[in-house]
Amino acid sequence: MLILGIETSCDETSAAIVEETADPSRPWSIRSNVIASQVTIHREWGGVVPELASRQHVRDICGVVERALEEGRASWSDLGAVAVTQGPGLVGSLLVGVSFAKAVAAARGLPLVAVHHLAGHIESLVLQNGEIPLPAVVLVVSGGHTSLYLVACVGSYQLLSRTRDDAAGEAYDKVAKLLGLGYPGGPIVDRLARTGNDRAINLPTTRLTHADRNAPQLKGDLDFSFSGLKTAVLRHVRARPPLGEQEIADICATFQRVVVTALIERTFKAARRFGAKSIGIAGGVSANSRLREELKRQGDAREMPTFVPSLQLSTDNAAMIAAAGLRKFRAGVTSPLDLNADAALAL
Ligand code: KG4
Ligand code: ZN
């Protein structure tokens, strides 16, 4: 069976055709995964402008879906369902995908499957690696989220912790902006960090010990916080203008070491606490070279299987939404045609 996946939660318009396979250990195979990035539009403003994003999704969605069908060698009549990101994300952007998916479902009489964006990122691990050993601890780390989940069984996601302030990707983007490096900052900081000294400056690591008043059900010691780190970089930069090339590389390397250490430490701590049989890291920041290396190194040292998506499946894409949609469809979950986008959808 073929499913059409649609993703428009932020600044990428994406459509994909994913096929269900007969192999239970590798349940999904990608026929096509078309991504129209809006980076050049938002770069001018130093970050995503929601109104510009939704308008661009409207312009791109038809062409992107047609291309996904063409590259996937599929016609409308080959489709068995349509999956779409319902949230969380920018509401105007989400509405474009949701409206389009509902129109397709109504016109073709297809079942509609609403997908949580983070369930999509988690599914990217399975798309890339096949089913991973469960229970697994999965870190979803992107521009909008930094959350640890326990996946005890297929399709179940228990939130273990999340960031109290900035997401890790957001911290990357803000630090890049204050260093005058451009948008999106993650890949640029990652590249510059390679030539820097990661102990060159003093940057704080935030360790939280108490439960968050807003989430008393979580213990809190696995939570993340990156806004203090970002402010420390800002203070450091303000204290010594203008920065030379090497100094910028040193700041990038030190910032990256602190972020990666925080992410890895808490992920492994959660894996120990919850008896995980594997660890996965997904989301845009999982493309980070140091994070990938450190995950592999620590996993090998502790004989813990670790998984990441390919670079293309790390950042937002519709293949992961299609795969997560197939997972739900298989479990018998579909959505009515009055489905609405939900900017703050809970997993
Ligand atoms: O998952 P994603 O495409 O969109 C969201 O759902 O947010 O993630 C985008 C985020 C951006 O903040 C970007 O700077 C970050 O992922 N990112 C990286 C790298 N590549 C992308 N951060 C660190 N290192 C990278 N190599
Ligand atoms: Zn994302």
Coordinates of N, CA and C in Angstrom, one line a residue, residues 7 9 115-126 138-142 145 281-284 286 309 313-317 320-321 324:
E7 N 4.0 17.5 4.7 CA 4.6 18.2 5.9 C 4.7 19.7 5.5
S9 N 4.9 22.1 8.5 CA 4.7 22.8 9.8 C 5.6 24.0 10.1
V115 N -0.9 13.3 11.8 CA 0.4 12.9 12.4 C 1.0 14.0 13.2
H116 N 1.5 13.6 14.4 CA 2.2 14.6 15.3 C 3.6 14.7 14.7
H117 N 4.1 16.0 14.6 CA 5.4 16.3 13.9 C 6.5 15.5 14.6
L118 N 6.5 15.4 15.9 CA 7.6 14.7 16.6 C 7.5 13.2 16.5
A119 N 6.2 12.6 16.3 CA 6.1 11.2 16.0 C 6.7 10.9 14.7
G120 N 6.6 11.9 13.8 CA 7.3 11.8 12.5 C 8.8 11.8 12.6
H121 N 9.4 12.7 13.4 CA 10.8 12.7 13.6 C 11.3 11.3 14.2
I122 N 10.5 10.8 15.2 CA 10.9 9.5 15.8 C 10.8 8.4 14.7
E123 N 9.8 8.5 13.9 CA 9.7 7.5 12.8 C 10.8 7.5 11.8
S124 N 11.5 8.7 11.7 CA 12.6 8.8 10.8 C 13.7 7.8 11.1
L125 N 13.8 7.4 12.4 CA 14.8 6.5 12.9 C 14.5 5.1 12.3
V126 N 13.2 4.7 12.2 CA 12.8 3.4 11.7 C 12.9 3.4 10.1
V138 N 14.4 8.1 23.1 CA 14.6 8.9 21.9 C 14.6 10.4 22.2
L139 N 15.7 11.0 21.8 CA 15.8 12.5 21.9 C 15.4 13.1 20.6
V140 N 14.4 14.0 20.7 CA 14.0 14.7 19.5 C 14.5 16.1 19.7
V141 N 15.4 16.5 18.8 CA 16.1 17.8 19.0 C 16.1 18.6 17.7
S142 N 15.4 19.7 17.7 CA 15.3 20.5 16.5 C 15.2 22.0 16.8
H145 N 12.1 22.0 19.3 CA 11.9 21.1 20.4 C 13.2 20.5 20.8
I281 N 18.4 9.4 18.3 CA 18.4 10.9 18.3 C 17.9 11.3 16.9
A282 N 16.8 12.1 16.9 CA 16.2 12.6 15.6 C 15.9 14.0 15.7
G283 N 15.5 14.6 14.5 CA 15.3 16.1 14.5 C 16.4 16.8 13.8
G284 N 16.2 18.0 13.5 CA 17.2 18.8 12.7 C 18.6 18.8 13.3
S286 N 20.0 16.5 15.0 CA 20.7 15.2 14.9 C 21.6 15.1 13.7
P309 N 18.9 9.3 12.0 CA 18.4 9.2 10.6 C 19.5 9.7 9.7
L313 N 17.0 12.9 6.2 CA 15.8 12.6 7.0 C 15.8 13.2 8.4
S314 N 17.0 13.9 8.7 CA 17.1 14.6 10.0 C 16.2 15.8 10.1
T315 N 16.3 16.6 9.0 CA 15.5 17.9 9.0 C 14.1 17.6 8.5
D316 N 13.2 18.6 8.6 CA 11.8 18.3 8.3 C 11.6 17.7 6.9
N317 N 10.8 16.7 6.8 CA 10.5 16.1 5.5 C 9.2 15.3 5.6
M320 N 9.0 11.0 6.7 CA 8.8 10.6 8.1 C 7.3 10.7 8.5
I321 N 6.6 11.7 7.9 CA 5.2 11.9 8.3 C 4.4 10.8 7.6
A324 N 5.0 7.6 9.7 CA 4.3 7.7 11.0 C 2.8 7.5 10.7

